[in-house]
Coordinates of N, CA and C in Angstrom, one line a residue:
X139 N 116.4 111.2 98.5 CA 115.3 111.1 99.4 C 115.3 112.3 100.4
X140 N 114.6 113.0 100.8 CA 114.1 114.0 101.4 C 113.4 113.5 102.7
X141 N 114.9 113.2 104.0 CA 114.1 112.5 104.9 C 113.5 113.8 106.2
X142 N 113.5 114.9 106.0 CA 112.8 115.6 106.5 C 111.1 115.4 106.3
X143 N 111.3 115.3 104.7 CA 109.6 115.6 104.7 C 109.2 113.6 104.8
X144 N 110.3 113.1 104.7 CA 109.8 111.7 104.7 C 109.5 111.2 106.6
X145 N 110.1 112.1 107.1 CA 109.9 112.2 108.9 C 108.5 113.0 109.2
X146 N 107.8 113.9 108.4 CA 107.3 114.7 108.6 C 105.9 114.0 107.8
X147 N 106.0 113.1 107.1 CA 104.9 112.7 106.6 C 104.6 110.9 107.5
X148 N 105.5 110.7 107.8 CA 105.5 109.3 109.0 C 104.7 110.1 110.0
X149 N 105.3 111.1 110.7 CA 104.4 111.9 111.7 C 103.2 112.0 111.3
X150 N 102.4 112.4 110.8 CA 100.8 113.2 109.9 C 100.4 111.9 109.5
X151 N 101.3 110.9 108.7 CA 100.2 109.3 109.1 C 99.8 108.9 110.3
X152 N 100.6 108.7 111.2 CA 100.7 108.1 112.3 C 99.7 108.6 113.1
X153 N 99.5 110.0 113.0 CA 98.5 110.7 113.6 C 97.1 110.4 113.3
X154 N 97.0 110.8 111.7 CA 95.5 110.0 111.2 C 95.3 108.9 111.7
X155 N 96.1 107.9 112.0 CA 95.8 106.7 112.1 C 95.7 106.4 113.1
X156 N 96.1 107.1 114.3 CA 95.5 107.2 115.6 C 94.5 107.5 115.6
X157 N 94.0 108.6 115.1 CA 92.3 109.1 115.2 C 91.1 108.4 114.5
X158 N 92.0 107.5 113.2 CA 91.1 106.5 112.6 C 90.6 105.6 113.2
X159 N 91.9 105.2 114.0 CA 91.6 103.9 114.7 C 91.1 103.5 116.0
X160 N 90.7 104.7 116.6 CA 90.1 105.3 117.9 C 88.6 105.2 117.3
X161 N 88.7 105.9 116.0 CA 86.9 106.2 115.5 C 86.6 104.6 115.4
X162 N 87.6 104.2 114.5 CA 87.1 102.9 113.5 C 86.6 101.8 114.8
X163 N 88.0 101.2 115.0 CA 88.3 100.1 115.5 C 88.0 100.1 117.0
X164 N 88.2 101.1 117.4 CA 87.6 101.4 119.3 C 86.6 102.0 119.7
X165 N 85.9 102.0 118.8 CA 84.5 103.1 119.0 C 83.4 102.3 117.9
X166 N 83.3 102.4 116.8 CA 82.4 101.5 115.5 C 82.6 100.2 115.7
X167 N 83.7 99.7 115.8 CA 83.9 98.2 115.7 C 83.8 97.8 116.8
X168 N 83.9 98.8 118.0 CA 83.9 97.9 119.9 C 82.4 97.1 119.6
X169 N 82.0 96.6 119.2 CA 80.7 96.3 119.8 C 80.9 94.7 119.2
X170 N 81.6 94.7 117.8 CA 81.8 93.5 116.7 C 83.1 92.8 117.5
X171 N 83.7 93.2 118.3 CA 85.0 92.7 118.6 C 84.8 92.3 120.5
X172 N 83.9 93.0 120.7 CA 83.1 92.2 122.0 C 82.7 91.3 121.7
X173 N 81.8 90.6 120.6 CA 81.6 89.5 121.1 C 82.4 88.1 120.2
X174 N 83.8 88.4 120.6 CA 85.0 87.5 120.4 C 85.6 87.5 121.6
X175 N 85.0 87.6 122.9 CA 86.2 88.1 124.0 C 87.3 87.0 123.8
X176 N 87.1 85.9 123.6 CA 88.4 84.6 123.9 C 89.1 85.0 122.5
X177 N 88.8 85.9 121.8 CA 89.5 86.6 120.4 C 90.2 87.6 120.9
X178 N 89.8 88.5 121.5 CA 89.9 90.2 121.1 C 90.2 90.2 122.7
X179 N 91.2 91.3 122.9 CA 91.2 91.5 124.0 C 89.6 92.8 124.7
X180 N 89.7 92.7 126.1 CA 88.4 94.0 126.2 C 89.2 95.3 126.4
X181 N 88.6 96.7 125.8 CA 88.8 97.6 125.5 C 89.8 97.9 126.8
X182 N 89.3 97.6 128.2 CA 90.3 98.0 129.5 C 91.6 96.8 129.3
X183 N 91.5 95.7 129.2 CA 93.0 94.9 129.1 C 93.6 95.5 127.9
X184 N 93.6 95.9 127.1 CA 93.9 96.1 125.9 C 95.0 97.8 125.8
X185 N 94.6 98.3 127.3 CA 95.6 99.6 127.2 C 96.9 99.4 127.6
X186 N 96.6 98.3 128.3 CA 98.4 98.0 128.3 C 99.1 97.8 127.1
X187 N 98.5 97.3 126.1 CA 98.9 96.8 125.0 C 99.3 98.0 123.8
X188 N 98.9 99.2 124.2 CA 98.5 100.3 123.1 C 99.7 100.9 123.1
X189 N 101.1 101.0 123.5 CA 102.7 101.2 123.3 C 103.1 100.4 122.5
X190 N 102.4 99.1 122.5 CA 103.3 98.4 121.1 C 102.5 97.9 120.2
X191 N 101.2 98.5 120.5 CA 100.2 98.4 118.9 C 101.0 100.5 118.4
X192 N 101.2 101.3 119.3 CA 101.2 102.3 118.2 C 103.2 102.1 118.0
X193 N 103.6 101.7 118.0 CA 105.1 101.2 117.9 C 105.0 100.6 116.7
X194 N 104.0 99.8 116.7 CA 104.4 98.5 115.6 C 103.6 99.6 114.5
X195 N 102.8 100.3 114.5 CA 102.1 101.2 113.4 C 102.8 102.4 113.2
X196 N 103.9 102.8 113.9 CA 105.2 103.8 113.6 C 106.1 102.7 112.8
X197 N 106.2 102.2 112.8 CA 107.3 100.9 111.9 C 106.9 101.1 110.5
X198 N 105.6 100.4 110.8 CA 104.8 100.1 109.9 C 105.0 101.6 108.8
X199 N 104.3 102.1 109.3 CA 104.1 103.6 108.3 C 105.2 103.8 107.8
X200 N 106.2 104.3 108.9 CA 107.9 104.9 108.3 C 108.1 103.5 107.4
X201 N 108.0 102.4 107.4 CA 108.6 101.2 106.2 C 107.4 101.6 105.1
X202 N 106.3 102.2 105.1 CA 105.6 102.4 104.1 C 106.1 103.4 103.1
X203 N 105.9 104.5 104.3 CA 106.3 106.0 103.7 C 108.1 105.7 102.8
X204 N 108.6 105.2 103.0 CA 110.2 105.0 102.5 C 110.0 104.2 101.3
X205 N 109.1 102.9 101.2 CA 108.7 102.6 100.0 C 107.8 103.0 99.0
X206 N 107.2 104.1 99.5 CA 106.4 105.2 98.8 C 107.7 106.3 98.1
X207 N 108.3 106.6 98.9 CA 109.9 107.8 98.6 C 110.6 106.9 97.4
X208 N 110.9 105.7 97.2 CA 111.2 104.9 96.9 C 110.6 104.8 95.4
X209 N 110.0 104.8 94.6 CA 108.7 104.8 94.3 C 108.1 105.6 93.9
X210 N 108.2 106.7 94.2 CA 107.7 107.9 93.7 C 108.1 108.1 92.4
X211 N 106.9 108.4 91.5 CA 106.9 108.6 90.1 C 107.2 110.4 89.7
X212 N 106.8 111.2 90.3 CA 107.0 112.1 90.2 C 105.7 113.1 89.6
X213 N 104.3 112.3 89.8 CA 103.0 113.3 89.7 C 102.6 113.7 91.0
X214 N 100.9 113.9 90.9 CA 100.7 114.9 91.8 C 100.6 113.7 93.2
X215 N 101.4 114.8 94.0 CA 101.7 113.7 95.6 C 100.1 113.2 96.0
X216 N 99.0 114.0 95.7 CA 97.9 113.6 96.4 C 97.3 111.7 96.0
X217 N 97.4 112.3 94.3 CA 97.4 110.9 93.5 C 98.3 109.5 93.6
X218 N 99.6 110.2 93.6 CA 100.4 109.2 93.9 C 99.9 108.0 95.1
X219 N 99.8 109.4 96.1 CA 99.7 108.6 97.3 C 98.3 107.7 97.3
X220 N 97.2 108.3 96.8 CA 96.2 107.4 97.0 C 96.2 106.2 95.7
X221 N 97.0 105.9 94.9 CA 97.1 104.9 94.4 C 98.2 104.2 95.1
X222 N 99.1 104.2 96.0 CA 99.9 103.9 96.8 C 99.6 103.3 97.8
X223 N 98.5 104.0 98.3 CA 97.3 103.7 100.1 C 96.4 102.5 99.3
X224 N 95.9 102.6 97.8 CA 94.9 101.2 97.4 C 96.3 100.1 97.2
X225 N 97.1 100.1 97.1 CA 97.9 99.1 96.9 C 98.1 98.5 98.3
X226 N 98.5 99.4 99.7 CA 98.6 98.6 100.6 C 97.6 98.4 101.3
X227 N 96.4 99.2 100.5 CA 95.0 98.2 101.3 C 94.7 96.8 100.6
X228 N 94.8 97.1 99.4 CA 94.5 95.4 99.1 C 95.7 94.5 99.3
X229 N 96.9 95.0 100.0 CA 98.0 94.0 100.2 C 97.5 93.5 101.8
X230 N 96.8 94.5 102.7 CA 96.1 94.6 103.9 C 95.1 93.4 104.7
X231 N 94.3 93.7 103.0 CA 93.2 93.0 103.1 C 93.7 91.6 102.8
X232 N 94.8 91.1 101.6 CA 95.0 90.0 101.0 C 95.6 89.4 102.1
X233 N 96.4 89.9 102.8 CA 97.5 89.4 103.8 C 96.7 88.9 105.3
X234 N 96.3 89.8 105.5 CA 95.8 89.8 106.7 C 94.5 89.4 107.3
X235 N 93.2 90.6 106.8 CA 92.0 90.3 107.1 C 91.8 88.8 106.5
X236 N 92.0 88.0 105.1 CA 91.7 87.0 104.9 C 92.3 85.6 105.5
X237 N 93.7 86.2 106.0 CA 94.4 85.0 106.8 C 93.1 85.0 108.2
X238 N 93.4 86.4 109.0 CA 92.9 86.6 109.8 C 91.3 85.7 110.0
X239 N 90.3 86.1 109.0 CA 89.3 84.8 108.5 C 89.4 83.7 108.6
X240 N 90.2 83.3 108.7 CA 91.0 81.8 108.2 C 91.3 81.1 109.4
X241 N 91.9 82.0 110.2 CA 92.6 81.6 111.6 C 92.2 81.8 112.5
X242 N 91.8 82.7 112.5 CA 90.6 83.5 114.0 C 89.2 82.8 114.3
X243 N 88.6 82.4 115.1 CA 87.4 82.1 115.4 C 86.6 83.1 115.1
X244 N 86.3 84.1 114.3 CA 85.4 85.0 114.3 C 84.6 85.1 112.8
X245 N 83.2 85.6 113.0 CA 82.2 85.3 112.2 C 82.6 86.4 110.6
X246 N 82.0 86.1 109.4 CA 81.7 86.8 108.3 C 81.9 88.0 108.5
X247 N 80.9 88.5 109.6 CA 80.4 90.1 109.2 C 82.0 90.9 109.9
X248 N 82.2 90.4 110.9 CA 83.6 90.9 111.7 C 84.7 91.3 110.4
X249 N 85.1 89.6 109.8 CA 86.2 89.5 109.0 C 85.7 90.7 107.3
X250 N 84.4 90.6 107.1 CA 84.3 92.0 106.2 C 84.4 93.5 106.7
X251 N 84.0 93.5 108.0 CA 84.2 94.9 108.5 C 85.4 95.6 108.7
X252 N 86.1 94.5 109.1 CA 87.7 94.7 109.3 C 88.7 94.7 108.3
X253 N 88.2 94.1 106.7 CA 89.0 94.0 105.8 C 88.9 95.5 105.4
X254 N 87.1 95.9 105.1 CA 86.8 97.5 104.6 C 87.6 98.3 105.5
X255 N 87.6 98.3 106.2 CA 88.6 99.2 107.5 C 89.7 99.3 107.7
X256 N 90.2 98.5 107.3 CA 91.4 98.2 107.0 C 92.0 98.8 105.4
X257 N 91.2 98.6 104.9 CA 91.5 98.7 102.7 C 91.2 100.8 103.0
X258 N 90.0 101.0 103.8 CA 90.2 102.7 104.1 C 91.5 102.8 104.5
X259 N 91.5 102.5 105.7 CA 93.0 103.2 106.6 C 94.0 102.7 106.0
X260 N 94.1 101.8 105.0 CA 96.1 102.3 104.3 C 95.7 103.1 103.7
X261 N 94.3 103.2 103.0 CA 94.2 104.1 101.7 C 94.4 105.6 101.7
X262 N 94.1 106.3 103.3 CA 94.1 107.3 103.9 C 95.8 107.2 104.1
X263 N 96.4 106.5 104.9 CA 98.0 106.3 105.4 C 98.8 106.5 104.0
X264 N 98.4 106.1 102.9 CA 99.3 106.4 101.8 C 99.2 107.8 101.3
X265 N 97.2 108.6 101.2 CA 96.8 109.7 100.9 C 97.8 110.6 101.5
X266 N 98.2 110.3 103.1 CA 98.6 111.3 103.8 C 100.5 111.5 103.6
X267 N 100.3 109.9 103.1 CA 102.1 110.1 102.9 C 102.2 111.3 101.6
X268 N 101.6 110.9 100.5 CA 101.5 111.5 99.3 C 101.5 112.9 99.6
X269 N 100.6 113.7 100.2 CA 100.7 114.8 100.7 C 101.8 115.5 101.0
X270 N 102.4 114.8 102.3 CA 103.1 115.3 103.1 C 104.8 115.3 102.3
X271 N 104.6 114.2 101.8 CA 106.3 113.9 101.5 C 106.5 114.8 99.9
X272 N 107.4 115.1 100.3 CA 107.9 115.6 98.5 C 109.4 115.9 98.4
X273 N 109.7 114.9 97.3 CA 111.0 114.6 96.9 C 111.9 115.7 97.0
X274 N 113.2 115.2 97.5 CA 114.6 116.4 97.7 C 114.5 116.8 96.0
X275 N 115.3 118.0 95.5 CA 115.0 118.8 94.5 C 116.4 117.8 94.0
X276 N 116.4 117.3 92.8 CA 117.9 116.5 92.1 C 118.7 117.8 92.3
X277 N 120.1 117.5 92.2 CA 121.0 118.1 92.4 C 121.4 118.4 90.6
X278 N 121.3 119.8 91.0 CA 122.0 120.2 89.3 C 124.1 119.7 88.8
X279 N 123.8 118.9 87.9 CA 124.7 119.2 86.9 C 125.3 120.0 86.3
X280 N 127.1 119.9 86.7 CA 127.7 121.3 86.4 C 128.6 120.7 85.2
X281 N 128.2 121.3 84.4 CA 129.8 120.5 82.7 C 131.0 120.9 83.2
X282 N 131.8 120.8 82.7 CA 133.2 121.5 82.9 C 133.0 122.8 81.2
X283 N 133.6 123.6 81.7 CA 133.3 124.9 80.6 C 134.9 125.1 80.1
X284 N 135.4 125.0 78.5 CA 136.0 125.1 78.3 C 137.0 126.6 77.4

């Protein structure tokens, strides 16, 4: 495993995923997640909170990105990775947004918007692992010469 570029690709997700999630979820979505206040915290209570929402999404990624390294077939990183990002979006969506549906007081259109948003941003978080990461070179085999 090549944990340089496997450090180096947790970084460059983590990043996307900050900017995603500023666009997606705090900016497109603020308006769907207002009106759940006894759900959702409001955008001002909610900054105290943002050290261990991007903590728990550095976990998150570096345990992604490692089972991507893990995994790795050996085609093109771009591909790899976005068939890698659809796998933990629909693990995302199965796990989560549908429990979340399930559990949460909150209407249809919320729990679709958040599953699509959700099934993008791993799909991008894997794109970018794919990218970034590329396997240590195997170490050559030396015979013994007689």
């Amino acid at each position: 495993m090549n944990y340089g570029r496997l450090a180096a690709a947790v970084v460059a997700a983590t990043i996307l995923d900050a900017v995603y999630g500023f666009a997606v979820y705090g900016t497109l979505l603020a308006g769907e997640f207002g009106r759940y206040p006894g759900v959702y915290r409001s955008n001002e209570a909610g900054q105290a909170y943002l050290p261990l929402m991007f903590g728990g999404l550095l976990i998150a990624i570096a345990v992604a990105a490692v089972i991507y390294a893990k995994g790795y077939e050996g085609g093109n990183g771009l591909g790899e990775g976005i068939r890698f990002g659809v796998l933990l979006g629909v693990f995302v969506v199965a796990a989560f947004a549908g429990v979340n549906y399930a559990v949460l007081n909150i209407g249809r259109r919320l729990a679709l918007y958040v599953a699509v948003a959700g099934f993008i941003e791993w799909t991008l978080i894997g794109a970018t692992i794919g990218l970034v990461y590329k396997p240590a070179a195997a170490p050559t085999r030396r015979t013994a010469a007689v």
